[in-house]
Amino acid sequence: MSAFRLTGLCSCRGVSLKVIESSCNLSRNRRGCLQRPLLNGTRLFSSHSLNSKVPRVPTWEQIPEEQLPPPAVVPADLVDKLERLALVDFRTKEGLACLEKAIRFADQLHLVDTSGVEPMDSVLEDRALYLRNDTETEGDSAEELLKLAKNTVEEYFVAPPGNIPLPKREERTAMLKHSEF
Amino acid sequence: MASCVANELLHKIKQLSILLPINVCLRRRCSTSSKQRDSQRHLTTKSSSEKLVGVVGLEIHAQISSNSKLFSGSPVCFSAPPNSQVSFFDASLPGTLPVLNRRCVEAAVMTGLALNCTINKKSLFDRKHYFYADLPAGYQITQQRRPVAVDGVLTYSFLGGKKRSQVVRKHVQIKQIQLEQDSGKSLHDDVHSQTLIDLNRAGVGLMELVMEPDMSCGEEAAAAVRELQLILQALGTCQGNMSEGQLRVDANVSVHRPGEPLGVRTEVKNINSIRYLARAIDYEIQRQIGVMQRGGTVHNETRAYDSKSGETIPMRDKEGLQDYRFMPEPNLPPLIVFEDNATLPPGVDSSQVVVVQKIKEGLPELPSVKREHLVQAYGILPEHSFTLVNEEGLMEYFEEVMKATRKEPRKVIGWVMNELLGQLKQQDMSVSQSPISPAALAELLELQETGRVSSSGAKQVFQVMWGSSGKTAEQVIQEQDLGLVSDATQLHNICQKVVDSHPTEVHAIRNGNAKVLNKLMGLVQRELRGKADPVLVMEILKQKTRGGGC
């Protein structure tokens, strides 16, 4: 781990040659940790000054609050529903604040003019979907997969019975009061 | 319960008036006084005289018959050791990605074409999120926004009418056919309060067929599913075995009065055979009608069918309406299928494309076409051809018999439908279990054709052959001495004896009363213990009783 510790010098530039040099000194006794050719600088980092894709000055500007639509309010019922659906606890003040900030950040998208533009699902939409032949190529991994589970019974994975519904909001608040959150 | 034929008429009325539900509702509100409560509203309107009818929509999951799964290369096989057919992708280990199986796409397109669907040239994959132990990823890859095939129709028939001998043809609209993943299997161990998960089935390709609620009773639904089963089996896209889970049917059942908006629906699951499907739907319709008549309300819930009691039981409540948080599947670009070779992009690998035209040309003979062919080739009635195709193996049996006998097809059909099928149904056997092979039956029919045995004698022989496996018709005839006597001299002698001993009857015949001939015939038959060839005997008697005698 120490080989890749970032110093204050290079925090915005990724790993620079300097760090690799120092770490190589550290690990000279351990062979095979880092290979010599790297020190010759044959590898070009994208953050290197000659070839940087990262702009020198920020190209974006803060959007004034007035231009954005009114901030979304997250009522307690919605928080409850989201917690049930995603099984994530976030009903603390910090959790809600984080959620609201995230929504606010995404609100900036409303300012983009999308008239006449087809909505996209993902950036690889225009790629061809690869179709596989209908042959058996894998699947004989029972041992390996069962090893990953803590509980197994005769080659079956073990899970708690059925679907245990999340307790109601009031009960959960009582439960969480005592937890460290 | 109103018969299905009556339901069809009411259903048509519903279809006409379903266009004006809002107007109808408003009119009703104006005409009733505010004092009357909602539950009584229906009683004061015109439709109060019409009975509640059932509305049934089906959701069918058909397991695609393929060598490997939908998005991974694991084998697809029934009854393999638990978790022995699971790849890393099926177990949802991080870093694995889905790779679509071309065979599954072809199967979906084939099924869509057979059901007259429009094939979407571009279809999309989505994720449907819900938590359950047998869904390791926490989501199922399906096609919710744009499925591969839409807007089809399934034409099915069943034997209806008073004597169940009329072929009734119906249609059900297919809303869409989509590709999706199957989940694993969970075995509930209540003793140790745990669930055992087997992921062999996780990731197997399914075709989900969503049907519009065009049906009104269990019989229609059962006939529709049977037709779909035959089509899928003919196409080879699904083996259609409901008991093995290759074809899973969930029924959405509601009741309403024709002309009014649809009622609250319940979903009935856990149906393992076509017979249970009809029973479950009929039970649920009756249950809902009962609830409505008692002034109660039907709850939107999921119910399981219990085959032992024949009732539907509410399953654990699904926490109201599930929110599946559908989102596009980011790891799969849209699925493009091409209309024909002309629209293919240049230089593309043939193993990388699915061409609709090619699949259309390769479609095998569908059951409806098969039935038509039988009617035309053999001149049999449509209801017989319907039964031949409907019963597993019966058509092949019939054709085998036809090959080995000169008998007329219509007469052979009589034997196959009444004698053979009748016995099979009585003993709940399938055609493949029949103790009489097609060749053996053909032999018996030939013997009857050549006059070796009478038709009633032949039926007796059939019964004996059924009970004693392997004996040929000839053997039984000899053993039971059922062979017809056609020796002319013997017949002449016996006829003469009868004629001589019944002068009054002979006199009556000579005077024009021909019916008395039958009495004489009866006497001759008695002499010969029923083994006289009736045609010959009648001829001889007529000769002898004609004026003058021989």
XYZ file of C-alpha atoms in Angstrom, chain B:
550
model
C -72.839 -20.307 -13.761
C -73.858 -18.852 -17.127
C -72.635 -20.972 -20.005
C -69.707 -19.729 -21.979
C -71.814 -19.255 -25.102
C -74.093 -16.867 -23.258
C -71.018 -15.175 -21.857
C -69.755 -14.532 -25.338
C -72.861 -12.529 -26.121
C -72.618 -10.564 -22.901
C -68.931 -10.030 -23.576
C -69.759 -8.466 -26.946
C -72.171 -6.106 -25.223
C -69.388 -5.234 -22.802
C -67.051 -4.514 -25.675
C -69.535 -2.134 -27.259
C -70.376 -0.259 -24.106
C -66.872 -0.205 -22.657
C -66.300 2.856 -24.830
C -68.733 4.893 -22.786
C -68.040 3.965 -19.190
C -67.675 7.537 -17.947
C -70.932 8.713 -19.511
C -72.754 5.723 -18.158
C -71.396 6.374 -14.677
C -72.333 10.048 -14.729
C -75.807 9.330 -15.939
C -76.250 6.869 -13.141
C -75.101 9.317 -10.526
C -77.606 11.866 -11.691
C -80.491 9.491 -11.718
C -80.062 8.089 -8.230
C -80.838 10.033 -5.101
C -78.035 10.881 -2.741
C -79.674 8.976 0.038
C -79.024 5.659 -1.634
C -75.666 4.190 -0.764
C -73.152 3.059 -3.368
C -73.724 -0.627 -2.818
C -77.377 -0.197 -3.703
C -76.670 1.990 -6.714
C -76.487 -1.013 -9.017
C -79.842 -2.339 -7.912
C -81.763 0.645 -9.206
C -80.207 0.760 -12.661
C -81.060 -1.191 -15.778
C -78.070 -3.515 -15.475
C -79.283 -4.902 -12.173
C -81.029 -7.689 -13.994
C -77.743 -8.861 -15.581
C -75.621 -11.307 -13.702
C -72.036 -10.810 -12.661
C -69.676 -12.363 -15.158
C -66.045 -13.303 -14.878
C -63.195 -11.625 -16.721
C -59.995 -13.602 -17.076
C -56.592 -12.477 -18.310
C -53.598 -14.769 -18.387
C -49.899 -14.143 -17.827
C -47.909 -17.025 -19.159
C -44.218 -17.704 -18.627
C -42.832 -20.200 -21.108
C -39.337 -21.546 -20.474
C -37.381 -21.347 -23.712
C -36.131 -24.702 -24.903
C -32.418 -23.996 -25.394
C -29.064 -25.529 -24.511
C -27.806 -22.616 -22.474
C -29.291 -19.801 -20.434
C -30.442 -16.405 -21.646
C -27.436 -14.340 -20.602
C -24.822 -16.933 -19.678
C -23.391 -20.169 -20.998
C -24.651 -22.411 -18.201
C -26.536 -25.525 -19.264
C -30.327 -25.755 -19.047
C -31.507 -29.089 -17.744
C -34.338 -30.337 -15.593
C -33.540 -32.079 -12.308
C -29.816 -31.574 -12.080
C -27.976 -31.641 -8.708
C -28.559 -28.360 -6.879
C -26.380 -25.427 -7.941
C -24.506 -27.538 -10.477
C -25.562 -25.402 -13.458
C -24.669 -21.990 -12.121
C -22.079 -19.682 -13.615
C -20.600 -16.631 -11.929
C -23.038 -14.386 -13.766
C -26.025 -16.463 -12.615
C -24.810 -16.129 -9.033
C -24.498 -12.366 -9.603
C -20.886 -12.165 -8.602
C -19.583 -8.621 -9.149
C -17.831 -7.984 -12.437
C -19.930 -10.362 -14.521
C -21.897 -9.137 -17.512
C -24.863 -10.501 -19.482
C -24.284 -11.896 -23.003
C -27.472 -12.533 -24.977
C -28.181 -15.989 -26.405
C -29.178 -15.848 -30.086
C -31.349 -18.977 -29.841
C -33.570 -17.243 -27.265
C -34.094 -14.272 -29.568
C -34.988 -16.600 -32.433
C -37.409 -18.491 -30.193
C -39.153 -15.276 -29.183
C -39.408 -14.088 -32.794
C -40.690 -17.505 -33.902
C -43.361 -17.517 -31.214
C -44.302 -13.946 -32.067
C -44.713 -14.822 -35.743
C -46.789 -17.917 -34.962
C -49.120 -15.734 -32.889
C -49.430 -13.046 -35.562
C -47.534 -10.448 -33.575
C -45.736 -7.393 -34.826
C -42.035 -7.921 -34.250
C -40.339 -4.808 -32.877
C -37.216 -4.246 -34.927
C -35.639 -2.539 -31.939
C -36.401 -3.786 -28.461
C -34.883 -2.752 -25.155
C -33.859 -4.483 -21.951
C -34.726 -3.176 -18.484
C -34.086 -4.052 -14.872
C -36.961 -4.900 -12.585
C -35.857 -4.546 -8.958
C -37.193 -6.532 -6.047
C -35.583 -8.355 -3.174
C -35.922 -12.089 -2.851
C -33.405 -14.752 -1.963
C -33.798 -16.609 -5.266
C -32.941 -13.461 -7.229
C -29.282 -12.999 -6.341
C -28.776 -9.772 -8.310
C -31.726 -8.036 -6.668
C -33.131 -7.336 -10.116
C -34.419 -9.294 -13.084
C -33.455 -8.361 -16.642
C -36.677 -8.090 -18.607
C -38.187 -6.055 -21.447
C -40.728 -3.745 -19.958
C -40.587 -0.642 -22.159
C -40.234 -2.196 -25.568
C -40.653 -5.969 -25.820
C -39.621 -8.032 -28.808
C -43.188 -8.760 -30.049
C -46.526 -6.981 -29.546
C -50.165 -7.087 -30.640
C -50.794 -10.666 -31.564
C -53.813 -12.934 -31.485
C -54.225 -16.498 -30.341
C -57.090 -18.374 -31.976
C -58.279 -21.293 -29.928
C -61.235 -23.659 -30.028
C -63.036 -25.967 -27.727
C -65.897 -28.401 -28.048
C -69.023 -26.675 -26.885
C -72.712 -26.704 -27.534
C -75.215 -29.032 -25.916
C -73.499 -32.273 -26.794
C -69.996 -30.833 -26.726
C -69.685 -31.723 -30.365
C -69.530 -28.277 -31.872
C -66.215 -26.592 -32.442
C -66.414 -23.119 -30.909
C -63.667 -20.777 -32.104
C -62.473 -17.837 -30.075
C -59.722 -15.265 -30.079
C -57.630 -13.743 -27.356
C -55.446 -10.711 -27.965
C -51.799 -11.057 -27.034
C -50.558 -7.785 -25.630
C -46.856 -8.574 -25.788
C -44.180 -11.221 -25.743
C -40.981 -10.352 -23.920
C -37.720 -12.021 -23.058
C -36.788 -12.217 -19.412
C -34.691 -14.119 -16.908
C -36.026 -16.827 -14.661
C -35.304 -16.733 -10.945
C -33.828 -19.560 -8.911
C -35.850 -22.053 -6.919
C -36.478 -21.698 -3.230
C -37.401 -24.572 -0.956
C -38.983 -23.493 2.277
C -37.795 -25.391 5.306
C -40.242 -24.412 8.001
C -38.741 -26.837 10.504
C -35.452 -24.980 10.653
C -36.993 -21.656 9.691
C -34.852 -21.187 6.624
C -35.097 -21.227 2.850
C -32.833 -23.365 0.676
C -31.867 -21.749 -2.616
C -31.025 -23.612 -5.820
C -29.792 -21.326 -8.606
C -29.890 -23.875 -11.447
C -32.955 -22.195 -12.837
C -31.675 -18.655 -12.285
C -31.012 -16.982 -15.616
C -32.872 -19.465 -17.828
C -34.622 -17.679 -20.697
C -38.358 -17.131 -20.378
C -40.905 -15.762 -22.805
C -43.576 -13.858 -20.958
C -46.844 -13.770 -22.906
C -49.302 -11.207 -21.634
C -52.873 -11.727 -22.781
C -55.696 -9.229 -22.718
C -58.627 -10.071 -20.422
C -60.752 -11.419 -23.265
C -61.817 -14.639 -21.611
C -64.685 -15.199 -19.258
C -64.399 -18.628 -17.690
C -62.097 -21.498 -16.832
C -62.986 -23.565 -19.872
C -61.944 -20.815 -22.274
C -58.695 -20.216 -20.444
C -57.905 -23.922 -20.412
C -58.590 -24.218 -24.141
C -56.419 -21.170 -24.871
C -53.522 -22.551 -22.843
C -53.881 -25.968 -24.500
C -53.707 -24.356 -27.938
C -50.695 -22.317 -26.902
C -49.041 -25.460 -25.561
C -49.600 -27.218 -28.911
C -48.222 -24.233 -30.831
C -45.119 -23.941 -28.661
C -44.487 -27.668 -28.900
C -44.911 -27.609 -32.679
C -42.460 -24.677 -32.921
C -40.011 -26.362 -30.573
C -39.522 -23.139 -28.623
C -40.907 -24.562 -25.392
C -41.711 -28.092 -24.280
C -44.818 -26.818 -22.557
C -44.833 -29.244 -19.663
C -46.801 -27.506 -16.926
C -45.996 -30.031 -14.240
C -42.266 -29.520 -14.787
C -42.630 -25.781 -14.684
C -41.795 -25.221 -18.334
C -45.101 -23.441 -18.807
C -46.330 -21.361 -15.881
C -49.713 -19.718 -15.964
C -50.992 -17.007 -13.624
C -54.595 -15.982 -13.969
C -55.929 -12.480 -13.311
C -59.573 -12.880 -12.372
C -62.218 -10.252 -11.748
C -65.994 -10.039 -11.989
C -68.285 -7.307 -13.202
C -71.598 -6.701 -14.821
C -71.393 -6.420 -18.590
C -71.203 -2.797 -19.624
C -69.681 -1.647 -16.358
C -65.995 -1.006 -15.714
C -63.875 -3.988 -14.809
C -63.879 -5.026 -11.175
C -60.936 -5.426 -8.807
C -58.779 -8.294 -9.922
C -56.961 -10.973 -7.998
C -54.004 -12.939 -9.232
C -54.173 -16.724 -8.927
C -50.863 -18.578 -8.823
C -49.574 -22.096 -8.226
C -51.491 -23.784 -11.034
C -49.757 -26.953 -12.189
C -51.971 -28.325 -14.918
C -54.586 -27.267 -17.419
C -57.310 -29.051 -15.515
C -56.443 -27.176 -12.326
C -56.354 -23.928 -14.287
C -59.991 -24.298 -15.296
C -61.008 -25.275 -11.765
C -59.050 -22.506 -10.082
C -60.498 -19.829 -12.345
C -64.040 -21.069 -11.950
C -63.661 -21.264 -8.174
C -62.248 -17.743 -8.024
C -65.050 -16.332 -10.188
C -67.642 -17.954 -7.939
C -65.868 -16.731 -4.829
C -65.787 -13.162 -6.082
C -69.428 -13.280 -7.156
C -70.279 -14.527 -3.705
C -68.370 -11.683 -2.076
C -70.059 -9.088 -4.284
C -73.522 -10.494 -3.708
C -72.981 -10.335 0.025
C -72.191 -6.644 -0.392
C -68.476 -7.029 0.260
C -65.539 -5.849 -1.797
C -62.925 -7.904 -3.563
C -59.363 -7.100 -2.495
C -56.535 -6.774 -4.974
C -54.389 -9.647 -3.743
C -52.456 -12.692 -4.807
C -54.045 -16.055 -4.133
C -52.624 -19.536 -4.406
C -54.587 -22.454 -5.768
C -54.751 -25.501 -3.523
C -55.413 -28.505 -5.737
C -56.450 -30.712 -2.816
C -59.302 -28.532 -1.649
C -59.977 -26.917 -5.014
C -59.944 -23.470 -3.399
C -57.815 -20.365 -3.725
C -56.099 -19.184 -0.586
C -54.631 -15.705 -0.072
C -50.839 -15.694 -0.206
C -48.742 -13.509 2.058
C -49.772 -9.959 1.255
C -47.425 -8.289 -1.218
C -47.295 -4.999 0.708
C -49.811 -3.332 -1.572
C -48.635 -2.294 -5.026
C -45.030 -3.230 -5.691
C -42.760 -0.528 -7.049
C -40.204 -2.277 -9.208
C -38.119 0.828 -9.966
C -37.705 -0.081 -13.629
C -34.533 1.261 -15.194
C -32.843 0.592 -18.535
C -30.296 -2.219 -18.423
C -27.040 -0.311 -18.898
C -25.005 -3.345 -19.940
C -27.079 -4.258 -22.979
C -27.526 -2.105 -26.066
C -30.885 -2.325 -27.875
C -31.704 -5.611 -29.589
C -32.066 -5.162 -33.338
C -33.732 -7.772 -35.539
C -33.724 -7.362 -39.291
C -36.698 -7.765 -41.573
C -34.919 -9.559 -44.423
C -31.519 -9.998 -45.989
C -31.922 -6.820 -47.993
C -31.964 -4.671 -44.856
C -28.819 -6.194 -43.393
C -25.872 -3.841 -42.960
C -22.995 -4.793 -45.281
C -20.296 -7.163 -44.131
C -22.142 -8.364 -41.039
C -21.538 -11.839 -39.635
C -24.573 -14.103 -40.106
C -24.211 -15.492 -36.604
C -24.646 -11.977 -35.254
C -28.018 -11.233 -36.783
C -31.574 -12.463 -36.478
C -33.540 -12.159 -39.724
C -37.329 -12.259 -39.398
C -37.929 -13.383 -42.995
C -35.717 -16.430 -42.542
C -37.541 -17.433 -39.376
C -40.918 -16.926 -41.027
C -39.916 -19.265 -43.847
C -38.741 -21.860 -41.396
C -41.944 -22.025 -39.334
C -43.236 -25.589 -38.990
C -46.857 -26.671 -39.481
C -49.012 -25.143 -36.751
C -51.820 -27.137 -35.061
C -54.595 -25.190 -36.794
C -53.098 -26.024 -40.174
C -52.687 -29.655 -39.126
C -56.391 -29.855 -38.302
C -57.341 -28.450 -41.680
C -55.118 -30.977 -43.419
C -56.724 -33.853 -41.556
C -60.192 -32.709 -42.550
C -59.166 -32.405 -46.165
C -57.049 -35.535 -46.402
C -59.471 -37.886 -44.668
C -62.795 -36.134 -44.991
C -63.453 -36.277 -41.267
C -65.498 -33.760 -39.314
C -63.814 -30.669 -37.781
C -64.672 -31.739 -34.255
C -62.949 -35.077 -34.805
C -59.873 -33.443 -36.226
C -59.903 -31.116 -33.232
C -59.848 -34.040 -30.830
C -57.191 -35.841 -32.857
C -54.786 -32.921 -32.623
C -55.738 -32.079 -29.051
C -55.074 -35.494 -27.575
C -51.397 -36.259 -27.264
C -50.471 -38.948 -29.811
C -53.978 -39.592 -31.081
C -53.386 -38.161 -34.524
C -50.344 -40.353 -35.043
C -52.343 -43.368 -33.852
C -55.152 -42.622 -36.288
C -52.785 -42.177 -39.207
C -51.040 -45.457 -38.386
C -54.366 -47.300 -38.416
C -55.370 -45.651 -41.687
C -52.178 -46.867 -43.311
C -52.967 -50.489 -42.474
C -56.654 -50.760 -43.307
C -58.916 -50.175 -46.282
C -61.740 -49.085 -44.060
C -63.331 -45.702 -44.625
C -61.755 -42.887 -42.538
C -65.081 -41.851 -41.047
C -65.649 -45.350 -39.755
C -62.115 -45.603 -38.418
C -62.673 -42.304 -36.636
C -65.719 -43.792 -34.954
C -63.598 -46.618 -33.582
C -60.779 -44.308 -32.506
C -63.060 -41.749 -30.858
C -65.560 -44.011 -29.194
C -63.937 -47.338 -28.499
C -60.296 -46.389 -28.086
C -60.522 -42.872 -26.627
C -63.529 -43.806 -24.540
C -61.615 -46.629 -22.850
C -58.505 -44.479 -22.384
C -60.447 -41.666 -20.749
C -62.333 -44.058 -18.507
C -59.095 -45.488 -17.170
C -57.294 -42.123 -17.271
C -54.665 -43.434 -19.649
C -52.758 -41.678 -22.400
C -52.672 -42.833 -26.013
C -49.131 -44.105 -25.571
C -50.363 -46.434 -22.830
C -53.011 -48.065 -24.994
C -52.832 -51.885 -24.786
C -54.041 -52.151 -28.381
C -51.481 -50.960 -30.926
C -52.523 -49.219 -34.148
C -51.558 -52.348 -36.117
C -53.710 -54.571 -33.912
C -56.707 -52.290 -34.274
C -56.173 -52.109 -38.035
C -56.182 -55.919 -38.175
C -59.473 -56.063 -36.298
C -61.031 -53.494 -38.593
C -59.869 -55.404 -41.642
C -61.460 -58.591 -40.310
C -64.711 -56.741 -39.817
C -64.460 -55.255 -43.289
C -64.031 -58.694 -44.870
C -66.950 -60.147 -42.981
C -65.005 -62.377 -40.656
C -66.789 -60.825 -37.698
C -69.901 -58.687 -37.290
C -69.685 -55.106 -36.003
C -71.093 -56.039 -32.610
C -68.757 -59.014 -32.554
C -65.858 -56.734 -33.365
C -66.679 -54.554 -30.389
C -66.621 -57.624 -28.180
C -63.258 -58.623 -29.618
C -61.951 -55.124 -28.899
C -62.904 -55.396 -25.244
C -61.211 -58.764 -24.903
C -58.084 -57.492 -26.657
C -57.972 -54.518 -24.285
C -57.942 -56.757 -21.263
C -55.441 -59.287 -22.577
C -52.352 -57.540 -23.853
C -50.769 -58.787 -27.028
C -53.507 -61.104 -28.343
C -54.336 -60.470 -31.958
C -57.874 -60.043 -33.222
C -57.785 -63.364 -35.041
C -56.728 -65.164 -31.881
C -59.593 -63.706 -29.889
C -62.114 -64.489 -32.613
C -61.057 -68.094 -32.620
C -60.926 -68.404 -28.852
C -64.296 -66.798 -28.312
C -65.783 -68.336 -31.421
C -67.064 -64.992 -32.567
C -66.406 -65.588 -36.232
C -69.352 -65.029 -38.547
C -70.834 -68.042 -40.182
C -70.897 -67.471 -43.909
C -71.030 -71.059 -45.078
C -73.856 -70.904 -47.622
C -75.116 -74.470 -47.196
C -75.304 -74.201 -43.415
C -77.090 -70.859 -43.664
C -79.522 -72.202 -46.266
C -80.348 -75.201 -44.090
C -81.019 -73.158 -41.002
C -83.050 -70.585 -42.913
C -85.098 -73.369 -44.445
C -85.695 -74.861 -41.017
C -86.940 -71.550 -39.664
C -89.083 -70.851 -42.704
C -90.632 -74.311 -42.553
C -91.448 -74.035 -38.864
C -93.110 -70.640 -39.111
C -95.761 -70.843 -41.842
C -97.879 -68.000 -40.422
C -94.989 -65.579 -40.566
C -94.096 -66.622 -44.085
C -97.690 -66.083 -45.072
C -97.646 -62.580 -43.576
C -94.485 -61.722 -45.478
C -95.942 -62.944 -48.752
C -98.909 -60.694 -48.103
C -96.652 -57.677 -47.949
C -95.700 -57.398 -44.280
C -91.931 -57.189 -44.702
C -91.266 -56.355 -41.080
C -91.878 -59.943 -40.071
C -88.653 -60.778 -41.876
C -86.834 -59.281 -38.922
C -88.493 -61.768 -36.608
C -87.340 -64.608 -38.771
C -83.894 -63.083 -38.887
C -83.901 -62.960 -35.088
C -84.755 -66.641 -34.959
C -81.958 -67.521 -37.368
C -79.496 -65.477 -35.329
C -80.603 -67.273 -32.225
C -79.930 -70.576 -33.893
C -76.471 -69.454 -34.830
C -75.832 -67.683 -31.556
C -75.556 -64.282 -33.213
C -72.813 -65.267 -35.574
C -74.798 -65.121 -38.743
C -73.742 -62.670 -41.379
C -76.872 -60.505 -41.328
C -76.630 -59.412 -44.940
C -76.418 -62.967 -46.274
C -79.197 -64.237 -43.996
C -81.526 -61.452 -45.047
C -80.907 -62.283 -48.686
C -81.590 -65.977 -48.171
C -84.731 -65.356 -46.124
C -86.064 -62.964 -48.718
C -85.464 -65.571 -51.404
C -87.161 -68.304 -49.434
C -90.185 -66.299 -48.445
C -90.817 -65.002 -51.914
C -93.665 -66.773 -53.463
C -92.905 -70.339 -54.359
C -89.996 -71.192 -52.026
C -86.825 -73.046 -53.007
